[in-house]
mmCIF file of C-alpha atoms in Angstrom:
data_model
loop_
_atom_site.group_PDB
_atom_site.id
_atom_site.type_symbol
_atom_site.label_atom_id
_atom_site.label_comp_id
_atom_site.label_asym_id
_atom_site.label_seq_id
_atom_site.Cartn_x
_atom_site.Cartn_y
_atom_site.Cartn_z
ATOM 1 C CA MET A 1 73.232 85.605 112.633
ATOM 2 C CA LYS A 2 70.698 83.440 110.863
ATOM 3 C CA GLU A 3 71.146 85.480 107.677
ATOM 4 C CA ILE A 4 74.908 84.956 107.817
ATOM 5 C CA ILE A 5 74.548 81.206 108.237
ATOM 6 C CA ASP A 6 71.962 81.105 105.443
ATOM 7 C CA GLY A 7 74.456 82.958 103.276
ATOM 8 C CA PHE A 8 77.137 80.365 103.988
ATOM 9 C CA LEU A 9 74.742 77.549 103.122
ATOM 10 C CA LYS A 10 73.902 79.286 99.841
ATOM 11 C CA PHE A 11 77.633 79.695 99.131
ATOM 12 C CA GLN A 12 78.226 76.000 99.879
ATOM 13 C CA GLN A 13 75.339 74.923 97.683
ATOM 14 C CA ASP A 14 75.597 77.352 94.757
ATOM 15 C CA ALA A 15 78.785 79.419 94.606
ATOM 16 C CA PHE A 16 81.338 76.837 95.722
ATOM 17 C CA PRO A 17 80.386 74.152 93.141
ATOM 18 C CA GLU A 18 80.847 76.739 90.369
ATOM 19 C CA ARG A 19 84.428 77.375 91.537
ATOM 20 C CA VAL A 20 85.587 73.894 92.507
ATOM 21 C CA LYS A 21 88.738 74.064 90.377
ATOM 22 C CA LEU A 22 89.591 77.537 91.674
ATOM 23 C CA PHE A 23 89.366 76.469 95.313
ATOM 24 C CA LYS A 24 91.288 73.287 94.580
ATOM 25 C CA ASP A 25 94.116 75.377 93.111
ATOM 26 C CA LEU A 26 93.981 77.758 96.089
ATOM 27 C CA ALA A 27 93.994 74.994 98.685
ATOM 28 C CA THR A 28 97.786 74.914 98.935
ATOM 29 C CA GLN A 29 98.994 78.210 97.473
ATOM 30 C CA GLN A 30 98.177 81.832 96.792
ATOM 31 C CA SER A 31 99.667 84.395 94.422
ATOM 32 C CA PRO A 32 97.683 87.630 94.705
ATOM 33 C CA ARG A 33 98.797 90.421 92.401
ATOM 34 C CA ALA A 34 97.840 93.270 94.713
ATOM 35 C CA LEU A 35 97.758 94.271 98.364
ATOM 36 C CA PHE A 36 94.548 96.207 99.069
ATOM 37 C CA ILE A 37 94.423 98.281 102.258
ATOM 38 C CA SER A 38 90.972 99.621 103.049
ATOM 39 C CA CYS A 39 88.727 100.755 105.870
ATOM 40 C CA SER A 40 86.806 98.168 107.879
ATOM 41 C CA ASP A 41 83.583 99.994 107.030
ATOM 42 C CA SER A 42 80.924 97.463 106.057
ATOM 43 C CA ARG A 43 79.952 99.485 102.982
ATOM 44 C CA LEU A 44 83.302 99.028 101.248
ATOM 45 C CA VAL A 45 84.004 95.485 100.064
ATOM 46 C CA PRO A 46 87.308 95.409 98.126
ATOM 47 C CA GLU A 47 86.561 92.205 96.221
ATOM 48 C CA LEU A 48 83.138 93.506 95.167
ATOM 49 C CA VAL A 49 84.371 96.948 94.107
ATOM 50 C CA THR A 50 87.242 95.482 92.074
ATOM 51 C CA GLN A 51 85.341 92.377 90.938
ATOM 52 C CA ARG A 52 88.158 90.065 92.012
ATOM 53 C CA GLU A 53 87.892 86.372 92.758
ATOM 54 C CA PRO A 54 89.339 84.643 95.847
ATOM 55 C CA GLY A 55 93.132 84.537 95.689
ATOM 56 C CA GLU A 56 93.512 87.730 93.661
ATOM 57 C CA LEU A 57 93.722 90.304 96.486
ATOM 58 C CA PHE A 58 95.657 90.258 99.750
ATOM 59 C CA VAL A 59 93.505 92.475 101.957
ATOM 60 C CA ILE A 60 94.180 94.512 105.098
ATOM 61 C CA ARG A 61 91.183 96.258 106.662
ATOM 62 C CA ASN A 62 91.147 98.536 109.687
ATOM 63 C CA ALA A 63 89.514 101.714 110.969
ATOM 64 C CA GLY A 64 90.567 104.532 108.638
ATOM 65 C CA ASN A 65 92.639 102.434 106.190
ATOM 66 C CA ILE A 66 95.714 103.293 108.238
ATOM 67 C CA VAL A 67 99.288 102.078 107.817
ATOM 68 C CA PRO A 68 101.446 103.038 110.811
ATOM 69 C CA SER A 69 104.977 104.111 109.996
ATOM 70 C CA TYR A 70 107.470 101.313 110.506
ATOM 71 C CA GLY A 71 108.874 101.093 114.026
ATOM 72 C CA PRO A 72 110.229 98.788 116.726
ATOM 73 C CA GLU A 73 106.714 97.437 117.404
ATOM 74 C CA PRO A 74 105.422 96.900 113.865
ATOM 75 C CA GLY A 75 102.156 95.149 114.778
ATOM 76 C CA GLY A 76 99.677 93.312 112.579
ATOM 77 C CA VAL A 77 99.433 95.832 109.756
ATOM 78 C CA SER A 78 103.205 96.049 109.361
ATOM 79 C CA ALA A 79 103.555 92.270 109.460
ATOM 80 C CA SER A 80 100.872 91.866 106.799
ATOM 81 C CA VAL A 81 102.460 94.509 104.574
ATOM 82 C CA GLU A 82 105.836 92.821 104.905
ATOM 83 C CA TYR A 83 104.418 89.392 104.100
ATOM 84 C CA ALA A 84 102.518 90.668 101.056
ATOM 85 C CA VAL A 85 105.552 92.465 99.629
ATOM 86 C CA ALA A 86 108.455 90.221 100.659
ATOM 87 C CA ALA A 87 106.842 86.784 100.544
ATOM 88 C CA LEU A 88 103.938 87.077 98.109
ATOM 89 C CA GLN A 89 105.726 89.622 95.873
ATOM 90 C CA VAL A 90 102.631 91.697 95.101
ATOM 91 C CA ALA A 91 103.127 94.092 92.204
ATOM 92 C CA ASP A 92 100.672 96.754 93.356
ATOM 93 C CA ILE A 93 99.590 98.260 96.680
ATOM 94 C CA VAL A 94 96.299 100.145 96.919
ATOM 95 C CA ILE A 95 95.383 102.314 99.900
ATOM 96 C CA CYS A 96 91.679 103.013 99.594
ATOM 97 C CA GLY A 97 89.663 105.505 101.612
ATOM 98 C CA HIS A 98 85.946 106.132 101.159
ATOM 99 C CA SER A 99 83.209 108.717 101.485
ATOM 100 C CA ASP A 100 81.412 109.238 104.807
ATOM 101 C CA CYS A 101 84.268 107.557 106.700
ATOM 102 C CA GLY A 102 83.470 107.513 110.416
ATOM 103 C CA ALA A 103 87.122 107.596 111.440
ATOM 104 C CA MET A 104 87.956 110.574 109.238
ATOM 105 C CA THR A 105 84.743 112.353 110.267
ATOM 106 C CA ALA A 106 85.733 112.004 113.925
ATOM 107 C CA ILE A 107 89.143 113.540 113.200
ATOM 108 C CA ALA A 108 87.889 116.337 110.953
ATOM 109 C CA THR A 109 85.134 117.403 113.359
ATOM 110 C CA CYS A 110 87.209 116.970 116.526
ATOM 111 C CA LYS A 111 84.703 114.477 117.900
ATOM 112 C CA CYS A 112 85.417 113.431 121.479
ATOM 113 C CA LEU A 113 86.630 109.824 121.629
ATOM 114 C CA ASP A 114 87.288 109.629 125.382
ATOM 115 C CA HIS A 115 84.886 106.705 125.582
ATOM 116 C CA MET A 116 86.868 104.849 122.890
ATOM 117 C CA PRO A 117 90.525 105.240 123.906
ATOM 118 C CA ALA A 118 91.744 102.454 121.617
ATOM 119 C CA VAL A 119 90.144 104.147 118.615
ATOM 120 C CA ALA A 120 91.551 107.524 119.653
ATOM 121 C CA GLY A 121 95.050 106.065 119.947
ATOM 122 C CA TRP A 122 94.814 104.319 116.586
ATOM 123 C CA LEU A 123 93.696 107.469 114.781
ATOM 124 C CA ARG A 124 96.837 109.290 115.940
ATOM 125 C CA TYR A 125 98.490 107.617 112.947
ATOM 126 C CA ALA A 126 96.502 110.063 110.825
ATOM 127 C CA ASP A 127 97.885 113.131 112.657
ATOM 128 C CA SER A 128 99.905 114.394 109.698
ATOM 129 C CA ALA A 129 96.764 114.390 107.549
ATOM 130 C CA ARG A 130 94.808 116.141 110.308
ATOM 131 C CA VAL A 131 97.394 118.927 110.647
ATOM 132 C CA VAL A 132 97.408 119.589 106.895
ATOM 133 C CA ASN A 133 93.619 119.505 106.687
ATOM 134 C CA GLU A 134 93.199 121.862 109.650
ATOM 135 C CA ALA A 135 95.514 124.400 108.027
ATOM 136 C CA ARG A 136 93.276 124.714 104.975
ATOM 137 C CA GLN A 137 89.989 126.530 104.430
ATOM 138 C CA HIS A 138 86.849 124.476 103.811
ATOM 139 C CA GLN A 139 83.414 125.575 102.653
ATOM 140 C CA ASP A 140 81.494 123.455 105.122
ATOM 141 C CA ARG A 141 81.635 120.370 107.334
ATOM 142 C CA HIS A 142 81.057 117.987 104.421
ATOM 143 C CA SER A 143 83.899 119.398 102.337
ATOM 144 C CA LYS A 144 86.202 119.305 105.367
ATOM 145 C CA VAL A 145 85.486 115.584 105.905
ATOM 146 C CA GLU A 146 85.944 114.828 102.193
ATOM 147 C CA ALA A 147 89.281 116.626 102.233
ATOM 148 C CA MET A 148 90.321 114.713 105.346
ATOM 149 C CA VAL A 149 89.612 111.400 103.621
ATOM 150 C CA ARG A 150 91.912 112.385 100.764
ATOM 151 C CA GLU A 151 94.646 113.804 102.980
ATOM 152 C CA ASN A 152 94.617 110.585 104.988
ATOM 153 C CA VAL A 153 95.173 108.483 101.868
ATOM 154 C CA ILE A 154 98.153 110.687 100.995
ATOM 155 C CA ALA A 155 99.498 110.405 104.557
ATOM 156 C CA GLN A 156 99.222 106.622 104.583
ATOM 157 C CA LEU A 157 101.012 106.441 101.221
ATOM 158 C CA ALA A 158 103.879 108.271 102.911
ATOM 159 C CA ASN A 159 103.740 105.996 105.964
ATOM 160 C CA ILE A 160 103.897 102.782 103.981
ATOM 161 C CA GLN A 161 107.092 103.934 102.275
ATOM 162 C CA THR A 162 108.868 103.828 105.651
ATOM 163 C CA HIS A 163 108.491 100.028 105.667
ATOM 164 C CA PRO A 164 111.767 98.379 104.618
ATOM 165 C CA SER A 165 110.103 95.778 102.393
ATOM 166 C CA VAL A 166 108.172 98.449 100.516
ATOM 167 C CA ARG A 167 111.175 100.755 100.222
ATOM 168 C CA LEU A 168 113.247 97.924 98.737
ATOM 169 C CA ALA A 169 110.488 96.897 96.330
ATOM 170 C CA LEU A 170 110.154 100.491 95.129
ATOM 171 C CA GLU A 171 113.922 100.797 94.735
ATOM 172 C CA GLU A 172 113.966 97.617 92.659
ATOM 173 C CA GLY A 173 111.037 98.800 90.558
ATOM 174 C CA ARG A 174 108.793 95.845 91.345
ATOM 175 C CA VAL A 175 105.895 97.531 93.129
ATOM 176 C CA THR A 176 103.598 100.474 92.389
ATOM 177 C CA LEU A 177 101.607 102.419 94.993
ATOM 178 C CA HIS A 178 98.050 103.616 94.408
ATOM 179 C CA GLY A 179 95.862 105.927 96.488
ATOM 180 C CA TRP A 180 92.115 105.671 95.930
ATOM 181 C CA VAL A 181 88.967 107.219 97.350
ATOM 182 C CA TYR A 182 85.736 105.306 96.780
ATOM 183 C CA ASP A 183 82.405 107.158 96.738
ATOM 184 C CA ILE A 184 79.738 104.905 98.214
ATOM 185 C CA GLU A 185 76.717 106.556 96.612
ATOM 186 C CA SER A 186 78.000 106.829 93.040
ATOM 187 C CA GLY A 187 80.437 103.911 92.921
ATOM 188 C CA ARG A 188 83.110 106.276 91.594
ATOM 189 C CA ILE A 189 86.789 105.971 92.480
ATOM 190 C CA ASP A 190 89.205 108.906 92.400
ATOM 191 C CA ALA A 191 92.905 108.032 92.211
ATOM 192 C CA PHE A 192 95.827 110.096 93.483
ATOM 193 C CA ASP A 193 98.191 111.223 90.742
ATOM 194 C CA GLY A 194 101.663 111.417 92.276
ATOM 195 C CA ARG A 195 102.918 113.634 89.463
ATOM 196 C CA THR A 196 100.354 116.410 89.912
ATOM 197 C CA GLY A 197 99.286 115.869 93.535
ATOM 198 C CA ARG A 198 95.623 115.718 92.467
ATOM 199 C CA PHE A 199 92.901 113.101 92.646
ATOM 200 C CA LEU A 200 91.541 112.158 89.224
ATOM 201 C CA PRO A 201 88.593 109.953 88.162
ATOM 202 C CA LEU A 202 90.036 106.453 87.835
ATOM 203 C CA ALA A 203 87.614 105.477 85.065
ATOM 204 C CA ALA A 204 89.031 108.187 82.797
ATOM 205 C CA ASN A 205 92.616 107.829 84.057
ATOM 206 C CA PRO A 206 93.302 104.108 84.551
ATOM 207 C CA GLN A 207 97.086 104.549 84.343
ATOM 208 C CA VAL A 208 97.263 107.010 87.252
ATOM 209 C CA HIS A 209 99.392 105.928 90.201
ATOM 210 C CA ALA A 210 100.833 107.524 93.319
ATOM 211 C CA VAL A 211 104.414 106.194 93.395
ATOM 212 C CA SER A 212 106.365 103.991 91.014
ATOM 213 C CA HIS A 213 110.171 103.871 90.994
ATOM 214 C CA GLN A 214 112.211 102.480 88.162
ATOM 215 C CA PRO A 215 115.012 100.063 89.080
ATOM 216 C CA LYS A 216 118.446 101.640 89.086
ATOM 217 C CA HIS A 217 121.120 100.139 86.874
ATOM 218 C CA VAL A 218 124.713 100.355 87.993
ATOM 219 C CA ALA A 219 127.128 101.059 85.147
#
């Protein structure tokens, strides 16, 4: 805890004075361009990976970067998605998985989670990804986990489109969905290409996106 407090003191002494105007502007308003949904894993820091300043990302983090399908009990993730899209009017939504994900490893390797019933229940929202991944052949355990990470990103992209606010924003052509997988060791990001159904290196394909609808014009 001492290191955390020391970090705050360093922020207060060094980082904050360099951004006084920024924090003054943010004191009463925010207008982030993107909603970033990532895993809670301590090794993935959205603001660091994307080099964004405070106020530029609206972030949701949870085990497995999961977005439950919309339902009668929407919960915190659904409420945050709705607020980001309907109130803050974000233009982009990123769902970002990562290498060596503990949640996806547990699913892919059928690890017993009886001692963590809350985690087990939460990961049921990745069932569609699990079923697809189990139906495919994998060279080894590592490749099976990597594939599960990608299938989960695809599954959560489908889930988020069941949310009314997202569906409307897509229909009106004012939001674009992105599916990313971040590799911790190399720093590389692969992005899901909705047109081809493949993950491509984002650095070489910066325009790749998962879903983007054009607004319909009534004659």
